[in-house]
Amino acid sequence: MAPNEAPLTAAPSATAVTSRSSTESSVRHVERTSSTLNTQTLFVKANDWTVVSNTAPLSVIAASLRRERDRAGLSLSELAKRAGVAKSTLSQLEAANGNPSVETLWAIGVALGVPFSRLVDPPVPRVQVIRAGESPVVQSERAHYAASLLASCPPGARRDIYWLTLEPGAARESEPHMPGTVEHMIVTSGRALAGLRDDPVEIGVGDYLVYPGDLPHTCQALEPGTTAVMVMEHI
């Protein structure tokens, strides 16, 4: 997981995060694709897979970046250096402009020491209903992979929940997340090859996989229309 990770995919509705297996506990992100959808483009560099039903509002990302950077006491230059992204890119994102990919947001989150969800999740009302295809989505610029955040970790808790959709094609390769991150994945349709990058496991419908998200991990759909639920723990 995931986006430091090449860090979340979507089918006809747009969402995806993947998880992969390993002998240790961790969680991974799932691929998703919707290149045939008649929907709007996501905030990633243009490619064959950047079509989804909705996007994470740039205004939310901008406010989150400013808040977390101020909390960490980092300048734009220092954060850019730690995250390995251009200072101009950070400046654009904080101004609610730009086209951030999953990889960029994951890298920034790791540099700030916060979960990916804290950068894309809008304020949550007391009562919340998320209809299918309506949650914020971000896509990878490297694979058929998109992530849709369903629930972020509230104060005192340590989990983020994602609905993943994957399609066969390039594997979703993720770099280590924050230390202590664990990813849990349950396949709901199709089959996937997921888990630690050097020891992936094939999983099918009803299979549960848990692995260390703070180690390199991967996820790849083995059948069209593969879907899964992923829970990412932050310990």
PDB file of C-alpha atoms in Angstrom, residues 9-10 15 17 24 35 39 51 58-59 62 84-85 98-99 103 105 125 128 139 142 151 167 184 189 204 215 223 230:
ATOM      1  CA  THR A   9      -8.024   0.734  -9.120  1.00  0.00           C
ATOM      2  CA  ALA A  10     -11.381   0.811 -10.350  1.00  0.00           C
ATOM      3  CA  THR A  15     -11.894   2.466  -6.991  1.00  0.00           C
ATOM      4  CA  VAL A  17      -6.480  -0.409  -3.727  1.00  0.00           C
ATOM      5  CA  GLU A  24       4.445 -11.175   7.965  1.00  0.00           C
ATOM      6  CA  SER A  35     -10.258   2.753 -19.290  1.00  0.00           C
ATOM      7  CA  THR A  39     -16.278   9.343 -16.758  1.00  0.00           C
ATOM      8  CA  VAL A  51     -10.502   7.486 -16.316  1.00  0.00           C
ATOM      9  CA  LEU A  58      -7.948  19.132  -4.897  1.00  0.00           C
ATOM     10  CA  SER A  59      -9.218  21.595  -2.290  1.00  0.00           C
ATOM     11  CA  ALA A  62      -4.469  21.294  -0.578  1.00  0.00           C
ATOM     12  CA  GLY A  84      11.532  13.273  -3.460  1.00  0.00           C
ATOM     13  CA  VAL A  85       9.166  15.545  -5.388  1.00  0.00           C
ATOM     14  CA  GLY A  98      -1.771  20.241 -10.259  1.00  0.00           C
ATOM     15  CA  ASN A  99      -2.411  16.607 -11.057  1.00  0.00           C
ATOM     16  CA  GLU A 103       2.800   7.725  -5.963  1.00  0.00           C
ATOM     17  CA  LEU A 105       0.686  11.524  -2.454  1.00  0.00           C
ATOM     18  CA  PRO A 125     -20.106  14.385   9.103  1.00  0.00           C
ATOM     19  CA  GLN A 128     -22.287   9.545   6.390  1.00  0.00           C
ATOM     20  CA  GLN A 139      -5.015   6.394  -9.687  1.00  0.00           C
ATOM     21  CA  ARG A 142       2.267   3.146 -13.597  1.00  0.00           C
ATOM     22  CA  ALA A 151     -13.093   5.209   5.779  1.00  0.00           C
ATOM     23  CA  GLU A 167      -7.987  -5.725 -13.958  1.00  0.00           C
ATOM     24  CA  HIS A 184      -5.226  -6.994   5.244  1.00  0.00           C
ATOM     25  CA  SER A 189     -14.499 -11.646  -6.808  1.00  0.00           C
ATOM     26  CA  GLY A 204      -9.265 -16.047  -4.604  1.00  0.00           C
ATOM     27  CA  LEU A 215       8.038  -3.787   3.202  1.00  0.00           C
ATOM     28  CA  GLU A 223      -8.904 -12.415 -13.679  1.00  0.00           C
ATOM     29  CA  MET A 230      -8.439  -3.884   2.036  1.00  0.00           C
TER      30      MET A 230
END
